[in-house]
PDB file of C-alpha atoms in Angstrom:
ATOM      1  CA  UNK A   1       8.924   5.942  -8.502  1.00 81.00           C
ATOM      2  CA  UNK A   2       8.458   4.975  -4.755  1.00 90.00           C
ATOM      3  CA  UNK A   3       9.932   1.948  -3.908  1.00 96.00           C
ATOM      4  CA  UNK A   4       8.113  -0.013  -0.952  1.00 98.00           C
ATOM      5  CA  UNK A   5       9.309  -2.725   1.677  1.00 98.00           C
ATOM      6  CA  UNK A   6       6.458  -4.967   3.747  1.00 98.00           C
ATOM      7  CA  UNK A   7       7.787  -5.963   7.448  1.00 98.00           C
ATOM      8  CA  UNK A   8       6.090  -7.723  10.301  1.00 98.00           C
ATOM      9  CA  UNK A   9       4.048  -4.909  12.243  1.00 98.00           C
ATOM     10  CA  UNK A  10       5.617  -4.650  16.559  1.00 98.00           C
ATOM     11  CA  UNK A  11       3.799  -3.237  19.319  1.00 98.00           C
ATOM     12  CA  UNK A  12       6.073  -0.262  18.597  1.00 98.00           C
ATOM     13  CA  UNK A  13       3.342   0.126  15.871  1.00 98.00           C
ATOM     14  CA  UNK A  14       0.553   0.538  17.590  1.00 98.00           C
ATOM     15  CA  UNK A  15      -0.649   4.841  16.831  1.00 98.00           C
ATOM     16  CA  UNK A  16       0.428   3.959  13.444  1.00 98.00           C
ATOM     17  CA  UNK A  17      -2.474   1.234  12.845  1.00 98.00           C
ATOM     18  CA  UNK A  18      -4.670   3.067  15.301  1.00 98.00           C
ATOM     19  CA  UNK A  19      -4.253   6.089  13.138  1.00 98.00           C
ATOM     20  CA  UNK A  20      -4.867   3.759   9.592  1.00 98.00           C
ATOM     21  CA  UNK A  21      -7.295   2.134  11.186  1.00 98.00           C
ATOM     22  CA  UNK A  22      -9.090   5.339  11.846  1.00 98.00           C
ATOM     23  CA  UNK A  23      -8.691   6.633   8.654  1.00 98.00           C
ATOM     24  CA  UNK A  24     -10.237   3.425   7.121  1.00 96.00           C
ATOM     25  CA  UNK A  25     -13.059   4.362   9.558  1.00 96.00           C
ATOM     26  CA  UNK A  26     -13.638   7.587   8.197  1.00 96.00           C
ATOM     27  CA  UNK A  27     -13.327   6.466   4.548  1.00 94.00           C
ATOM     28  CA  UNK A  28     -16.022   3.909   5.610  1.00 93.00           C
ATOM     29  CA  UNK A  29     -18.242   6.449   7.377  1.00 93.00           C
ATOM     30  CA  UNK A  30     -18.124   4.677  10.335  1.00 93.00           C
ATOM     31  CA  UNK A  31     -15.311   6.760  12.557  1.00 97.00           C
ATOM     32  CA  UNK A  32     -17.601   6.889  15.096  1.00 95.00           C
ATOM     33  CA  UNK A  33     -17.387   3.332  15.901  1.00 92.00           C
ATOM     34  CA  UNK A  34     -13.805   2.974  16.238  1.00 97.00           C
ATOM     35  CA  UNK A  35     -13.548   1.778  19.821  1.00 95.00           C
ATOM     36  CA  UNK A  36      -9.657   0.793  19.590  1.00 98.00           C
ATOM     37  CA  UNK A  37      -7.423   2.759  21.244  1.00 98.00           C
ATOM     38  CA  UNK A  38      -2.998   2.475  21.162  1.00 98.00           C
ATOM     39  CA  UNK A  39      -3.165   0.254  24.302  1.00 98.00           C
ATOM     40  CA  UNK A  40      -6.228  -2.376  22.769  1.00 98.00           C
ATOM     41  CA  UNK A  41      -4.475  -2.591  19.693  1.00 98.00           C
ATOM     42  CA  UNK A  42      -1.027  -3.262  21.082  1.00 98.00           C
ATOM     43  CA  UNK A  43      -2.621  -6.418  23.372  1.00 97.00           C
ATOM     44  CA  UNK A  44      -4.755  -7.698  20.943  1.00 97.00           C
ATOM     45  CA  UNK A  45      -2.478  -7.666  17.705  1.00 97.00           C
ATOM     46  CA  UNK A  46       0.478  -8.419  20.031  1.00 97.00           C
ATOM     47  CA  UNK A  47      -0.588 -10.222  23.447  1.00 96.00           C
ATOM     48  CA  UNK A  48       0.304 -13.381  24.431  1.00 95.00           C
ATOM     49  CA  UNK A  49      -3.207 -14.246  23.546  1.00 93.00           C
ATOM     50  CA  UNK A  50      -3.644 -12.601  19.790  1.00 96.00           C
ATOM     51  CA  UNK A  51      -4.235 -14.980  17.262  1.00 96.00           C
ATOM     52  CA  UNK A  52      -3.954 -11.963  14.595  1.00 97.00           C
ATOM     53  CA  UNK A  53      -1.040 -10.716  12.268  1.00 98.00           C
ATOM     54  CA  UNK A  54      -0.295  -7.536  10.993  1.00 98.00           C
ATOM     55  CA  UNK A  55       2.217  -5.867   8.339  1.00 98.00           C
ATOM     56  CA  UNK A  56       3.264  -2.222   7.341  1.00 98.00           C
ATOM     57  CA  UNK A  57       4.278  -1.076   4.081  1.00 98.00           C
ATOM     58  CA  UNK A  58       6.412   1.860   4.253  1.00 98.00           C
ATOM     59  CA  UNK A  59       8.410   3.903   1.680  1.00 97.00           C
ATOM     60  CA  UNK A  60      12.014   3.252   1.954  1.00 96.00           C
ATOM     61  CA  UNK A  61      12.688   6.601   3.763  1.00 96.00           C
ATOM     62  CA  UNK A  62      10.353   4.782   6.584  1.00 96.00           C
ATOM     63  CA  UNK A  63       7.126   6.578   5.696  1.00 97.00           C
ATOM     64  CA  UNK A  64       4.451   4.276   6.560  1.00 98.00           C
ATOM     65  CA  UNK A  65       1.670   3.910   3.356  1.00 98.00           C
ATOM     66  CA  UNK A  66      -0.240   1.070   4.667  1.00 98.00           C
ATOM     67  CA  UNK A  67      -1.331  -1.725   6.338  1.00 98.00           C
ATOM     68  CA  UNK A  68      -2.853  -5.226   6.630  1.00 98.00           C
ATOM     69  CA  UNK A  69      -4.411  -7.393   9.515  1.00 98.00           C
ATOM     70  CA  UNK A  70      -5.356 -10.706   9.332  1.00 98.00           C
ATOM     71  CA  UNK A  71      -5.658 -14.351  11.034  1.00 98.00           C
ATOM     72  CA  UNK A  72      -5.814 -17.806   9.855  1.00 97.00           C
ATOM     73  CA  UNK A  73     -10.101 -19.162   9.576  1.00 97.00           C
ATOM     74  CA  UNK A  74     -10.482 -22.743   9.055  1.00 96.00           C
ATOM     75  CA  UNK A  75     -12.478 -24.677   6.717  1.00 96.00           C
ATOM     76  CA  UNK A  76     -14.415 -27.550   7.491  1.00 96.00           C
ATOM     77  CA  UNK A  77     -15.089 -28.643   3.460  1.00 95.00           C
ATOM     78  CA  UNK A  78     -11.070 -28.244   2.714  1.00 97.00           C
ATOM     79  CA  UNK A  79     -10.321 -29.349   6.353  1.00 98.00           C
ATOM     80  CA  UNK A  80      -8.074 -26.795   6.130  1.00 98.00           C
ATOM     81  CA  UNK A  81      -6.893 -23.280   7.684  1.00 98.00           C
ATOM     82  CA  UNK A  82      -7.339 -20.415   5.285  1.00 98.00           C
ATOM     83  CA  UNK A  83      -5.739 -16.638   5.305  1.00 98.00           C
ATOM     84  CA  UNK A  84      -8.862 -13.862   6.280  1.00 97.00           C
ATOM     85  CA  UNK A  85      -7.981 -10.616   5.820  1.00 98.00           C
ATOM     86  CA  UNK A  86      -9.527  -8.300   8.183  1.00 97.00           C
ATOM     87  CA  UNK A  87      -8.516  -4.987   7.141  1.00 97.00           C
ATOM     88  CA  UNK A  88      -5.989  -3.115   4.274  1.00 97.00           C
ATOM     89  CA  UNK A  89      -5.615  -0.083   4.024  1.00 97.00           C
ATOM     90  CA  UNK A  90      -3.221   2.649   1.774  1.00 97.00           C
ATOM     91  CA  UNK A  91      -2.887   5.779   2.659  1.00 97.00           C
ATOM     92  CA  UNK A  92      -4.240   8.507   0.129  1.00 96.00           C
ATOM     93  CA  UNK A  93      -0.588   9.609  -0.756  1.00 96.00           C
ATOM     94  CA  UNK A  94      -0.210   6.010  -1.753  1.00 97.00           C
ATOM     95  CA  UNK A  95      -3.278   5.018  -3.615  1.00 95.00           C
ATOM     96  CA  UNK A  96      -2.066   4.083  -7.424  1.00 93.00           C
ATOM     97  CA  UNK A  97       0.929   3.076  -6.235  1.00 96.00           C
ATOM     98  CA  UNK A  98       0.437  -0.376  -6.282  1.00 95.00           C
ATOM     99  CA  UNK A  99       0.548  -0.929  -2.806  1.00 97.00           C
ATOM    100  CA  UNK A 100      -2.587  -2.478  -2.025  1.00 96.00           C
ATOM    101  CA  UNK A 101      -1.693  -4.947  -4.440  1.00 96.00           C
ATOM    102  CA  UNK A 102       1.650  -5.643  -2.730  1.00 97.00           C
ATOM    103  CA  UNK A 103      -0.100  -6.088   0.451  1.00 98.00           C
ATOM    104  CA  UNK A 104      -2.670  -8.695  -1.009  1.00 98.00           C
ATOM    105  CA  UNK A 105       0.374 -10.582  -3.060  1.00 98.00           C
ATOM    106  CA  UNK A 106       2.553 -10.759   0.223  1.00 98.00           C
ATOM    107  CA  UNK A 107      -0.792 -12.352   2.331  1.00 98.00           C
ATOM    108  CA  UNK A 108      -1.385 -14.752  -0.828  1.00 98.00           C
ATOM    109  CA  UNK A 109       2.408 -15.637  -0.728  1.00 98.00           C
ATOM    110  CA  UNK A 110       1.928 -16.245   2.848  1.00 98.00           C
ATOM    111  CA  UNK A 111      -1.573 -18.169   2.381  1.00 98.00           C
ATOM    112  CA  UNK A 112       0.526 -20.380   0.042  1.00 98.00           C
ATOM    113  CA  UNK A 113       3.664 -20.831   2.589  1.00 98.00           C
ATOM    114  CA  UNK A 114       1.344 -21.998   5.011  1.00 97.00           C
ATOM    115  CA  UNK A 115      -0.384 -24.580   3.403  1.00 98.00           C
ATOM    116  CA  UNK A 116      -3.889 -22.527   3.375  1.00 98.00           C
ATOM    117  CA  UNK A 117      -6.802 -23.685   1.542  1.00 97.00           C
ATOM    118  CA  UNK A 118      -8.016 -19.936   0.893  1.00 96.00           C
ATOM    119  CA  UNK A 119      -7.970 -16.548   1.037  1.00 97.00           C
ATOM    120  CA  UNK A 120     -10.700 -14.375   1.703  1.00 95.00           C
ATOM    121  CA  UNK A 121     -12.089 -11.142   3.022  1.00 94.00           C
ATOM    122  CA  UNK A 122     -15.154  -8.731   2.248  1.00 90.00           C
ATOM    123  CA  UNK A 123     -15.906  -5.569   1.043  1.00 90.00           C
ATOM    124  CA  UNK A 124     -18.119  -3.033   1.394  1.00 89.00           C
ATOM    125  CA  UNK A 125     -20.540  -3.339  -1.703  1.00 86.00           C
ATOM    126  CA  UNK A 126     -19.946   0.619  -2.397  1.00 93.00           C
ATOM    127  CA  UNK A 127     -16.226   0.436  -2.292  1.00 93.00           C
ATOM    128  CA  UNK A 128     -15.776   0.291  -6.110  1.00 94.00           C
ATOM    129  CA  UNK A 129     -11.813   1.212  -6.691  1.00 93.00           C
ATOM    130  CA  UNK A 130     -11.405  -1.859  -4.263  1.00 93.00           C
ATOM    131  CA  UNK A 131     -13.880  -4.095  -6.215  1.00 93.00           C
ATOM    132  CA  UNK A 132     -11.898  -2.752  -9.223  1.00 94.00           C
ATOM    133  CA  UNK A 133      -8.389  -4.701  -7.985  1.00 94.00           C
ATOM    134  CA  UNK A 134     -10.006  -7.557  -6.322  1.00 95.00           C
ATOM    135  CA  UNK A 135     -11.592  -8.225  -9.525  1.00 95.00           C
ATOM    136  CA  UNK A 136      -8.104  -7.675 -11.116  1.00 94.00           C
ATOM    137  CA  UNK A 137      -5.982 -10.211  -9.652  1.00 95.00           C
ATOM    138  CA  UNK A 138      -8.673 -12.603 -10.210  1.00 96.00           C
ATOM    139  CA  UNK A 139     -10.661 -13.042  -7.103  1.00 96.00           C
ATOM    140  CA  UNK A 140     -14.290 -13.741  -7.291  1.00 92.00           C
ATOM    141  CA  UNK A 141     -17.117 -12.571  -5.050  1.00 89.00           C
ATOM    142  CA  UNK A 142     -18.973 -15.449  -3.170  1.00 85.00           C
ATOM    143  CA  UNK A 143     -22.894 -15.342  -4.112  1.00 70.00           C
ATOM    144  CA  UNK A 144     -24.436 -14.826  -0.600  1.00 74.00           C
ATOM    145  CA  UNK A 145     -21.873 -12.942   0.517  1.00 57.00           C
ATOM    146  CA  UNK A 146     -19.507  -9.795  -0.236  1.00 53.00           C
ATOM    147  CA  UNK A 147     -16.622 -11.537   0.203  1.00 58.00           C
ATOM    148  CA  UNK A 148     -13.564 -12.593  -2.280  1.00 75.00           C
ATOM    149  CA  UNK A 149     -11.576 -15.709  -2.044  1.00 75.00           C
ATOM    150  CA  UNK A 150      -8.244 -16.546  -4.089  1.00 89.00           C
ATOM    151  CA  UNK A 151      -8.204 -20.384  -4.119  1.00 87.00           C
ATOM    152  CA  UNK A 152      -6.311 -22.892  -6.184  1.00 90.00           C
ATOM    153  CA  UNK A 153      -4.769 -22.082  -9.328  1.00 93.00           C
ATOM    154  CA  UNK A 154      -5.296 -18.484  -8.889  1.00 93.00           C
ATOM    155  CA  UNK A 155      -4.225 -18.214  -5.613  1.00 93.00           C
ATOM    156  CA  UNK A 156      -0.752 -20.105  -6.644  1.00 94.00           C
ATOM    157  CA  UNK A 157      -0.493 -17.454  -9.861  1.00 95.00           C
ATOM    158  CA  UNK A 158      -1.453 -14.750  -8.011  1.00 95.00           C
ATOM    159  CA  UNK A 159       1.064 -15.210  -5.463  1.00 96.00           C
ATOM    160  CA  UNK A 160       4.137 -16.365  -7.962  1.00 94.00           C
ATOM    161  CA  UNK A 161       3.116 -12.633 -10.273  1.00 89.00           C
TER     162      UNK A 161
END
């Protein structure tokens, strides 16, 4: 079995997530409106002005398997920031592995560490292996919206395993 480590993403990062983010593109069906190119994504996840995050799961050996960006949204009813997750993505090597679900318990550990009221994202309504884990680790889609939130009590178990 793989093992896996999660570290901060560097600008030294920046064709890896431009080629992830590609590929989630393409998964998506929408490669054609990638816009972001190694020099965007290396000032706007790591300018002086980015107000977005980013890890890298990799294989031991270094092999990178995935990805997650994010930044902190805020919410008026809590008065309180929360965690949105703006993209994840494992590579197809990966998939099974558990790694997605690494990724989301790191951000949730994260959401908890600093003091966030939630943690949410969307989904594509078509996307149905992602539905599958969302709904496993106990997030619930929001009514209006295709979006998931871990909040509360299952944000805290969630995030303790």
């Amino acid at each position: 079995m793989t093992a896996y480590n999660i570290r901060p993403a560097s600008v030294s990062d920046a064709a890896t997530i431009l080629r992830f983010i590609r590929e989630l593109a393409d998964y998506e069906k929408a490669l054609h409106e990638v816009a972001a190119t190694e020099e965007t994504i290396a000032a706007s996840l790591f300018g002086e002005s980015s107000v977005t995050r980013a890890v890298i799961c990799e294989t031991e050996a270094g092999e990178p398997a995935g990805f997650a960006v994010w930044f902190m949204s805020y919410s008026t009813w809590q008065a309180k920031n929360g965690l949105y997750l703006e993209d994840l993505y494992v590579t197809p090597d990966h998939r099974g592995a558990g790694v997605g679900k690494m990724l989301l318990r790191h951000l949730a550990r994260l959401a908890i560490e600093e003091g966030c009221g939630r943690f949410e994202w969307s989904v594509l309504d078509w996307n149905t292996p992602a539905i599958r884990v969302y709904d496993a680790i106990g997030a619930e889609p929001q009514s209006e919206w295709v979006r998931y939130r871990l909040s509360g009590d299952k944000l805290k178990q969630f995030a303790e395993g």
